[in-house]
Short mmCIF file of C-alpha atoms in Angstrom, two decimals:
data_model
loop_
_atom_site.label_atom_id
_atom_site.label_comp_id
_atom_site.label_asym_id
_atom_site.label_seq_id
_atom_site.Cartn_x
_atom_site.Cartn_y
_atom_site.Cartn_z
CA MET A 124 107.69 182.82 136.82
CA LYS A 125 107.37 186.61 136.93
CA LYS A 126 111.18 186.95 136.99
CA ASP A 127 111.48 184.76 133.89
CA LEU A 128 108.87 186.83 132.08
CA ARG A 129 110.67 190.07 132.93
CA SER A 130 113.97 188.67 131.68
CA HIS A 131 112.34 187.57 128.45
CA TRP A 132 110.74 190.95 127.75
CA SER A 133 113.89 192.84 128.84
CA LEU A 134 115.92 190.92 126.28
CA ARG A 135 113.40 191.74 123.54
CA PHE A 136 113.54 195.41 124.59
CA LEU A 137 117.37 195.52 124.29
CA ILE A 138 117.38 193.85 120.88
CA ILE A 139 114.82 196.28 119.44
CA TYR A 140 116.47 199.31 121.04
CA ARG A 141 119.96 198.37 119.81
CA LYS A 142 118.66 198.06 116.24
CA MET A 143 117.22 201.54 116.48
CA VAL A 144 120.23 203.31 117.97
CA THR A 145 122.75 201.89 115.51
CA ARG A 146 121.15 203.93 112.74
CA ASN A 147 122.43 207.45 111.95
CA GLY A 148 121.05 210.50 113.71
CA MET A 149 119.67 211.30 117.13
CA LEU A 150 116.04 210.90 116.10
CA TYR A 151 116.31 207.13 115.84
CA PRO A 152 117.41 206.40 119.42
CA ILE A 153 114.68 208.72 120.75
CA LEU A 154 112.03 207.11 118.59
CA GLY A 155 113.51 203.69 119.34
CA PHE A 156 113.30 204.21 123.07
CA ALA A 157 109.73 205.56 122.86
CA SER A 158 108.64 202.70 120.62
CA CYS A 159 110.12 200.11 122.92
CA VAL A 160 108.47 201.66 125.97
CA ALA A 161 105.14 201.59 124.15
CA PHE A 162 105.81 198.01 123.01
CA LEU A 163 106.58 196.87 126.55
CA TYR A 164 103.56 198.67 127.98
CA MET A 165 101.23 197.04 125.47
CA SER A 166 102.83 193.63 125.91
CA PHE A 167 102.66 193.71 129.68
CA GLY A 168 99.15 195.09 129.46
CA ASP A 169 98.13 192.08 127.38
CA LEU A 170 99.93 189.78 129.78
CA LYS A 171 98.16 191.32 132.74
CA LEU A 172 94.76 191.00 131.07
CA SER A 173 95.44 187.39 130.08
CA ALA A 174 96.75 186.57 133.55
CA ASN A 175 93.56 187.91 135.10
CA PHE A 176 91.56 185.50 132.98
CA THR A 177 93.59 182.40 133.82
CA LYS A 178 92.75 182.33 137.50
CA GLY A 179 89.25 180.91 137.04
CA PRO A 180 88.19 177.34 137.78
CA ARG A 181 89.71 174.53 135.74
CA PHE A 182 87.25 173.33 133.14
CA SER A 183 86.83 169.99 131.37
CA PHE A 184 84.70 169.33 128.31
CA VAL A 185 81.15 168.18 128.92
CA GLU A 186 80.53 164.81 127.27
CA ARG A 187 77.48 162.76 126.38
CA ASN A 188 76.97 159.08 127.09
CA GLY A 189 73.57 157.75 126.05
CA THR A 190 70.80 159.88 127.55
CA GLN A 191 73.03 161.75 130.01
CA PHE A 192 75.63 164.49 130.07
CA PHE A 193 78.82 163.73 131.95
CA LEU A 194 81.47 165.96 133.46
CA ASN A 195 84.63 164.44 134.89
CA GLY A 196 82.93 161.05 134.91
CA LYS A 197 79.82 162.20 136.80
CA PRO A 198 76.30 162.81 135.45
CA LEU A 199 75.56 166.48 134.81
CA TYR A 200 72.15 168.15 135.08
CA ILE A 201 71.78 171.79 134.20
CA ASN A 202 69.97 174.75 135.68
CA GLY A 203 70.70 177.75 133.48
CA TRP A 204 69.43 180.81 131.71
CA ASN A 205 69.41 182.90 128.54
CA SER A 206 71.10 186.29 128.19
CA TYR A 207 71.26 186.64 124.41
CA TRP A 208 72.83 190.11 124.67
CA LEU A 209 76.22 189.32 126.20
CA MET A 210 78.33 189.88 123.07
CA ALA A 211 76.42 192.97 122.02
CA HIS A 212 76.88 194.48 125.46
CA SER A 213 80.62 193.71 125.51
CA VAL A 214 81.60 195.73 122.43
CA ASP A 215 81.97 198.93 124.45
CA GLU A 216 84.16 198.55 127.52
CA SER A 217 81.90 200.92 129.45
CA SER A 218 79.04 198.38 129.33
CA ARG A 219 81.10 195.28 130.04
CA PRO A 220 80.55 195.49 133.83
CA LYS A 221 76.91 194.53 133.22
CA VAL A 222 78.04 191.38 131.43
CA SER A 223 80.34 190.51 134.31
CA ALA A 224 77.57 191.30 136.81
CA MET A 225 75.12 189.00 135.01
CA LEU A 226 77.57 186.10 134.91
CA GLN A 227 78.50 186.62 138.56
CA ALA A 228 74.82 186.70 139.50
CA GLY A 229 74.21 183.46 137.60
CA ALA A 230 77.03 181.76 139.48
CA LYS A 231 75.67 183.03 142.81
CA MET A 232 72.33 181.38 142.01
CA GLY A 233 74.09 178.08 141.32
CA LEU A 234 73.42 178.30 137.57
CA THR A 235 75.92 176.53 135.35
CA VAL A 236 75.07 177.28 131.68
CA CYS A 237 74.13 180.49 129.89
CA ARG A 238 72.79 180.46 126.34
CA THR A 239 73.77 183.48 124.26
CA TRP A 240 74.21 184.65 120.67
CA ALA A 241 77.52 184.13 118.91
CA PHE A 242 76.20 185.98 115.87
CA ASN A 243 75.28 189.45 114.70
CA ASP A 244 75.02 189.56 110.93
CA GLY A 245 74.90 192.99 109.32
CA GLY A 246 73.52 196.09 111.02
CA TYR A 247 74.78 197.91 114.11
CA ASN A 248 77.89 196.47 115.78
CA ALA A 249 77.74 193.45 113.48
CA LEU A 250 80.21 190.63 114.06
CA GLN A 251 79.92 189.64 110.40
CA ILE A 252 79.71 192.85 108.39
CA SER A 253 79.33 191.06 105.06
CA PRO A 254 80.07 187.49 103.98
CA GLY A 255 83.53 186.61 105.30
CA GLN A 256 84.18 190.15 106.61
CA PHE A 257 84.35 190.51 110.40
CA ASP A 258 84.63 193.38 112.85
CA GLU A 259 87.55 192.63 115.16
CA ARG A 260 86.09 194.87 117.87
CA VAL A 261 83.01 192.68 118.05
CA PHE A 262 85.04 189.48 117.91
CA LYS A 263 87.01 190.76 120.89
CA ALA A 264 83.68 191.32 122.63
CA LEU A 265 82.87 187.64 122.15
CA ASP A 266 86.38 186.80 123.39
CA TYR A 267 85.57 188.77 126.53
CA VAL A 268 82.25 186.97 127.08
CA ILE A 269 83.93 183.56 126.91
CA ALA A 270 86.85 184.60 129.12
CA GLU A 271 84.58 186.22 131.71
CA ALA A 272 82.24 183.21 131.77
CA ARG A 273 85.20 180.99 132.55
CA GLN A 274 86.18 183.32 135.38
CA GLN A 275 82.74 182.92 136.93
CA GLY A 276 82.56 179.16 136.43
CA ILE A 277 79.79 179.43 133.82
CA ARG A 278 79.65 177.45 130.59
CA LEU A 279 78.13 178.86 127.39
CA LEU A 280 75.71 177.44 124.87
CA LEU A 281 76.58 179.49 121.78
CA SER A 282 74.03 179.88 118.99
CA LEU A 283 75.42 180.44 115.48
CA VAL A 284 72.58 182.04 113.51
CA ASN A 285 69.00 183.20 113.93
CA ASN A 286 66.01 181.89 112.00
CA LEU A 287 64.35 185.20 112.90
CA GLN A 288 65.35 188.66 111.68
CA PRO A 289 66.83 190.19 114.88
CA TYR A 290 70.64 190.31 114.70
CA GLY A 291 70.54 189.58 110.98
CA GLY A 292 69.45 185.97 110.83
CA LYS A 293 68.85 183.96 107.70
CA THR A 294 67.21 187.04 106.12
CA GLN A 295 70.55 188.85 106.11
CA TYR A 296 72.32 185.93 104.40
CA VAL A 297 69.64 185.84 101.70
CA ASN A 298 69.93 189.62 101.19
CA TRP A 299 73.69 189.36 100.82
CA ALA A 300 73.39 186.72 98.10
CA TRP A 301 70.63 188.71 96.37
CA GLN A 302 72.69 191.92 96.47
CA GLU A 303 75.68 190.14 94.93
CA GLY A 304 73.48 188.81 92.14
CA ILE A 305 74.09 185.15 92.98
CA GLY A 306 71.00 184.33 95.03
CA LEU A 307 68.64 181.68 93.70
CA SER A 308 65.61 183.16 95.42
CA SER A 309 64.54 186.10 97.54
CA SER A 310 62.70 183.71 99.86
CA ASN A 311 64.15 183.60 103.38
CA ASP A 312 64.06 179.82 103.18
CA SER A 313 66.67 179.89 100.39
CA PHE A 314 69.09 180.15 103.31
CA PHE A 315 68.67 176.39 103.59
CA PHE A 316 68.96 175.36 99.92
CA ASP A 317 71.02 178.01 98.08
CA PRO A 318 74.59 176.66 97.59
CA SER A 319 76.12 180.17 97.77
CA ILE A 320 74.42 180.88 101.08
CA ARG A 321 75.46 177.51 102.47
CA LYS A 322 79.01 178.48 101.55
CA TYR A 323 78.60 181.82 103.37
CA PHE A 324 77.43 180.06 106.51
CA LYS A 325 80.14 177.41 106.41
CA ASN A 326 82.77 180.12 106.17
CA TYR A 327 81.22 181.85 109.17
CA VAL A 328 81.21 178.64 111.19
CA LEU A 329 84.82 177.88 110.30
CA THR A 330 85.90 181.39 111.30
CA VAL A 331 84.13 181.25 114.65
CA LEU A 332 85.17 177.73 115.63
CA THR A 333 88.84 178.33 114.79
CA ARG A 334 88.95 181.81 116.35
CA LYS A 335 91.83 182.23 118.81
CA ASN A 336 90.62 184.12 121.85
CA THR A 337 92.73 187.28 122.20
CA ILE A 338 92.40 187.14 126.01
CA THR A 339 92.89 183.45 126.82
CA GLY A 340 94.88 182.42 123.77
CA ILE A 341 92.61 179.39 123.31
CA GLN A 342 90.84 178.56 120.05
CA TYR A 343 87.09 178.40 120.55
CA ARG A 344 86.97 174.79 119.40
CA ASN A 345 89.47 173.89 122.13
CA ASP A 346 87.82 175.85 124.95
CA PRO A 347 85.77 173.80 127.46
CA THR A 348 84.10 177.02 128.66
CA ILE A 349 81.83 176.46 125.67
CA PHE A 350 79.28 173.85 126.72
CA ALA A 351 77.93 173.28 123.22
CA TRP A 352 77.20 174.83 119.84
CA GLU A 353 73.65 175.48 118.68
CA LEU A 354 73.22 175.44 114.91
CA ILE A 355 70.30 177.86 114.58
CA ASN A 356 67.76 179.47 116.86
CA GLU A 357 64.25 178.10 116.20
CA PRO A 358 64.68 176.85 112.60
CA ARG A 359 61.62 176.75 110.37
CA CYS A 360 61.36 176.14 106.61
CA MET A 361 57.71 176.76 105.87
CA THR A 362 58.10 176.53 102.09
CA ASP A 363 58.79 172.81 102.49
CA PRO A 364 56.46 171.34 105.14
CA SER A 365 57.74 167.84 104.29
CA GLY A 366 60.84 168.74 106.27
CA ASP A 367 63.27 167.46 103.62
CA THR A 368 64.93 170.83 102.94
CA LEU A 369 65.68 171.61 106.58
CA GLN A 370 66.75 168.01 107.25
CA ASP A 371 69.28 168.13 104.42
CA TRP A 372 70.71 171.42 105.73
CA LEU A 373 70.95 170.12 109.29
CA GLU A 374 72.71 166.95 108.21
CA GLU A 375 75.25 168.87 106.12
CA MET A 376 75.97 171.58 108.70
CA SER A 377 76.16 169.26 111.70
CA ALA A 378 78.67 167.07 109.85
CA PHE A 379 80.65 170.18 108.87
CA ILE A 380 80.86 171.41 112.47
CA LYS A 381 81.96 167.99 113.73
CA SER A 382 84.67 167.86 111.05
CA ILE A 383 86.17 171.01 112.60
CA ASP A 384 85.37 170.51 116.28
CA LYS A 385 85.14 167.09 117.87
CA ASN A 386 85.46 168.45 121.41
CA HIS A 387 82.10 170.10 121.83
CA LEU A 388 78.53 168.89 121.96
CA LEU A 389 76.12 170.03 119.25
CA THR A 390 72.39 170.71 119.28
CA ILE A 391 70.03 172.17 116.70
CA GLY A 392 67.97 174.84 118.47
CA LEU A 393 64.53 173.38 117.72
CA GLU A 394 61.27 174.52 119.24
CA GLY A 395 60.30 170.87 119.58
CA PHE A 396 57.31 170.61 117.24
CA TYR A 397 56.54 167.15 115.87
CA GLY A 398 56.50 166.79 112.09
CA PRO A 399 55.50 164.32 109.35
CA SER A 400 57.85 161.57 110.57
CA SER A 401 55.79 161.04 113.73
CA PRO A 402 52.10 161.56 112.87
CA LYS A 403 50.93 159.92 116.11
CA LYS A 404 52.72 162.67 118.04
CA ALA A 405 50.88 165.44 116.18
CA THR A 406 48.30 165.57 118.97
CA VAL A 407 51.04 166.71 121.37
CA ASN A 408 51.71 169.78 119.23
CA PRO A 409 49.96 172.97 120.34
CA GLU A 410 47.79 173.04 117.21
CA GLN A 411 47.81 171.76 113.65
CA TRP A 412 49.96 174.63 112.35
CA ALA A 413 52.94 173.37 114.35
CA SER A 414 53.37 170.26 112.19
CA ALA A 415 53.62 172.27 108.94
CA LEU A 416 56.64 174.46 109.74
CA GLY A 417 59.25 172.30 108.01
CA ALA A 418 60.82 171.28 111.33
CA ASP A 419 60.45 167.73 112.65
CA PHE A 420 61.57 167.06 116.23
CA MET A 421 62.09 163.30 115.97
CA ARG A 422 63.66 163.23 112.51
CA ASN A 423 65.88 166.27 113.06
CA SER A 424 67.06 165.22 116.53
CA ASN A 425 67.95 161.72 115.31
CA ILE A 426 70.80 163.03 113.15
CA THR A 427 74.01 161.24 114.15
CA ASN A 428 76.06 164.40 114.72
CA VAL A 429 73.41 165.99 116.94
CA ASP A 430 74.36 165.17 120.52
CA PHE A 431 71.25 166.33 122.33
CA ALA A 432 67.74 167.46 121.54
CA SER A 433 66.45 170.98 122.20
CA VAL A 434 62.92 172.13 122.96
CA HIS A 435 61.29 175.48 123.80
CA ILE A 436 58.31 176.15 126.07
CA TYR A 437 55.98 179.12 125.40
CA PRO A 438 52.41 178.10 126.20
CA ASP A 439 51.05 181.64 126.17
CA GLN A 440 52.47 182.20 122.67
CA TRP A 441 51.02 178.94 121.36
CA PHE A 442 47.57 179.19 122.95
CA HIS A 443 45.39 182.27 123.28
CA GLY A 444 42.14 180.74 124.43
CA LEU A 445 43.34 178.68 127.39
CA GLY A 446 43.48 179.67 131.02
CA PHE A 447 46.68 179.50 133.04
CA GLU A 448 46.02 176.09 134.61
CA GLU A 449 45.27 174.57 131.22
CA LYS A 450 48.54 175.99 129.87
CA ARG A 451 50.46 174.63 132.83
CA ASN A 452 48.95 171.18 132.34
CA TYR A 453 49.89 171.34 128.67
CA VAL A 454 53.51 172.17 129.55
CA SER A 455 53.69 169.07 131.72
CA LYS A 456 52.37 166.94 128.84
CA TRP A 457 54.77 168.63 126.37
CA MET A 458 57.83 168.01 128.53
CA HIS A 459 56.99 164.43 129.47
CA SER A 460 56.43 163.58 125.80
CA HIS A 461 59.86 164.83 124.75
CA ILE A 462 61.63 163.24 127.70
CA GLU A 463 59.97 159.92 126.89
CA ASP A 464 61.04 160.27 123.24
CA CYS A 465 64.64 160.81 124.29
CA ASP A 466 64.57 158.07 126.94
CA LYS A 467 63.15 155.39 124.66
CA GLU A 468 63.73 156.29 120.99
CA LEU A 469 66.37 158.96 120.44
CA LYS A 470 68.56 157.76 123.33
CA LYS A 471 69.90 161.29 123.77
CA PRO A 472 69.61 163.99 126.44
CA VAL A 473 67.02 166.71 125.93
CA MET A 474 67.39 170.29 127.09
CA PHE A 475 64.54 172.77 127.29
CA THR A 476 66.71 175.63 126.12
CA GLU A 477 64.05 178.36 126.40
CA TYR A 478 61.06 178.64 128.69
CA GLY A 479 59.09 181.66 129.80
CA LEU A 480 55.76 183.27 130.60
CA SER A 481 54.87 186.69 129.22
CA ASP A 482 54.00 189.50 131.61
CA GLN A 483 51.76 190.95 128.88
CA ASN A 484 49.06 188.31 129.34
CA LYS A 485 45.76 189.89 130.38
CA ASP A 486 45.52 187.78 133.51
CA PHE A 487 49.27 187.81 134.31
CA GLN A 488 50.37 187.53 137.91
CA LEU A 489 53.94 187.00 139.07
CA SER A 490 52.74 183.97 141.04
CA GLN A 491 51.80 182.32 137.73
CA ARG A 492 55.36 182.65 136.50
CA GLU A 493 56.60 181.05 139.71
CA GLN A 494 54.10 178.18 139.39
CA LEU A 495 54.99 177.49 135.76
CA TYR A 496 58.73 177.59 136.45
CA ARG A 497 58.29 175.26 139.41
CA THR A 498 56.40 172.80 137.22
CA ILE A 499 59.19 172.83 134.62
CA GLN A 500 61.96 172.49 137.18
CA ASP A 501 60.20 169.70 139.07
CA ILE A 502 59.92 167.65 135.88
CA ILE A 503 63.64 168.11 135.22
CA TYR A 504 64.45 167.15 138.82
CA LYS A 505 62.34 163.97 138.69
CA SER A 506 63.94 162.93 135.40
CA ALA A 507 67.42 163.60 136.79
CA LYS A 508 66.67 161.61 139.93
CA LYS A 509 65.77 158.62 137.74
CA LYS A 510 68.90 159.19 135.59
CA GLY A 511 66.65 160.07 132.69
CA SER A 512 67.16 162.15 129.58
CA GLY A 513 65.66 165.38 130.95
CA ALA A 514 69.04 167.04 131.24
CA GLY A 515 68.19 170.64 132.08
CA ALA A 516 66.31 173.83 131.34
CA LEU A 517 67.26 177.44 130.58
CA VAL A 518 64.89 180.27 131.51
CA TRP A 519 64.27 183.07 129.01
CA GLN A 520 65.64 185.54 130.04
CA PHE A 521 67.68 187.27 132.78
CA PHE A 522 69.34 190.69 132.71
CA VAL A 523 70.60 193.27 135.21
CA GLU A 524 69.39 196.74 136.16
CA GLY A 525 69.54 199.49 133.56
CA MET A 526 69.06 197.23 130.53
CA GLN A 527 65.43 197.76 129.63
CA GLU A 528 66.26 198.08 125.93
CA TYR A 529 67.42 194.43 125.91
CA SER A 530 64.41 193.11 127.77
CA ASP A 531 61.12 191.74 126.46
CA ASP A 532 57.89 190.60 128.07
CA PHE A 533 59.63 187.49 129.44
CA GLY A 534 62.77 189.16 130.84
CA MET A 535 63.46 189.88 134.47
CA VAL A 536 66.13 190.95 136.91
CA PRO A 537 65.97 187.77 139.03
CA TRP A 538 66.72 189.34 142.43
CA GLN A 539 63.90 191.83 141.87
CA SER A 540 61.49 188.88 141.85
CA PRO A 541 62.23 187.19 145.21
CA PRO A 542 59.99 184.13 144.62
CA ILE A 543 61.73 183.39 141.28
CA TYR A 544 65.15 184.07 142.79
CA LYS A 545 64.49 181.67 145.67
CA LEU A 546 63.02 179.02 143.37
CA THR A 547 66.04 179.22 141.05
CA ILE A 548 68.51 178.67 143.88
CA GLU A 549 66.48 175.81 145.33
CA HIS A 550 66.46 174.03 141.97
CA SER A 551 70.22 174.53 141.57
CA CYS A 552 70.76 172.95 144.99
CA LYS A 553 68.44 170.01 144.32
CA LEU A 554 70.29 169.16 141.10
CA ALA A 555 73.67 169.64 142.80
CA ARG A 556 72.74 167.14 145.51
CA ILE A 557 71.86 164.50 142.91
CA GLN A 558 75.26 165.04 141.33
CA GLY A 559 77.13 165.07 144.66
CA LEU A 560 78.64 168.47 143.88
CA ILE A 561 77.85 170.45 147.02
CA GLN A 562 80.84 169.32 149.07
CA GLU A 563 83.18 169.81 146.10
CA ASN A 564 82.07 173.35 145.27
CA GLY A 565 82.57 176.10 147.84
CA ASN A 566 79.94 178.35 146.30
CA LEU A 567 77.33 175.58 146.23
CA LYS A 568 78.23 174.48 149.74
CA GLN A 569 77.57 177.96 151.07
CA LEU A 570 74.54 178.51 148.84
CA CYS A 571 72.80 175.24 149.60
CA SER A 572 73.68 174.71 153.28
CA LYS A 573 70.68 176.79 154.34
CA ARG A 574 68.31 175.01 151.96
CA LYS A 575 68.46 171.38 153.04
#
């Protein structure tokens, strides 16, 4: 194979060089030779980089059948994490080793899916500088994240826009339309109903899904490294508590994504709050405010093109007057309610795509974080053992040393918290045993052999 490649590039070199030297003057052959050397160097450099990223494990697309995920015909249950910063930290080559280190660390803990941002709208190192205008440097950073994840055997859940302001979010889209004089309203919620802004977002989605990775040569929509697309992180449309505005947007955008990409799973990115369509479930919400945010877990998740439901878990953000044990009991109730909904009504898997406990709580102890995480993981394990819809959970968030600026009061370097590190590996092994993966995967076999 290498010999064939060399012959191919040698022939291209001779053709280019001959064209240059047949012109008059000595300058042309000199420039021709130098240009061809540079051309070959760059070409072989690209080949070398691409070759390095084709040695990873062979991936297949994750599929959904009823309430379960399947991979290569076997049920799939997920232990994973959030590192939202992967693309942002891959723009400069000097910081890419931290991205690689994080993905390697995830694999060593038996984790299989990482959720991260595939957006940065406006601002510093923006992927989308303005509507339809992209920074190729940043796109190449996202290329790198996907290629490196494949190398480490990690799949990615890629989120496409933020409901919140960090990294641009719907606020940036509204500002763009307002600045161009075509916006219907200055309200952030016009992101969901303004036709011009919908057009902006559709163009963004089309560009991302059809992007050809400059490292692997694979279009994103054809790359099984991507586990699924997430429409929007934590959508809320508080100007329409009926939920109709957000529902209409979700239906349109989910259909649009599926018209471009039929390979990948799709989820919304909901927090999981129950809305007007299920008034009996309102008592499961943290408080009354949660049912008036314009999001509606049952109605939104029942959209045909949505493959699995998504829920977040932040008891210390939702309650300020409860003690730790009360919060932990609430989390159990919250999770069981959503799993039951997906088992019996929605007939889809549910993933708890963010969960965490703040270290800024007045009574915080690291042991509380371990207890809460164990509760969450045990519920997933019991659902998986019964072949239920509780398909997995992703902790918010992990990072590596020297990244304090990307952390928050939930973030941690996992190996610096030995109880959490041990718990994470144990959960990975328990799920792997259900799936019969340990003997098939060398890393899992080594990782889990000591934890029977």
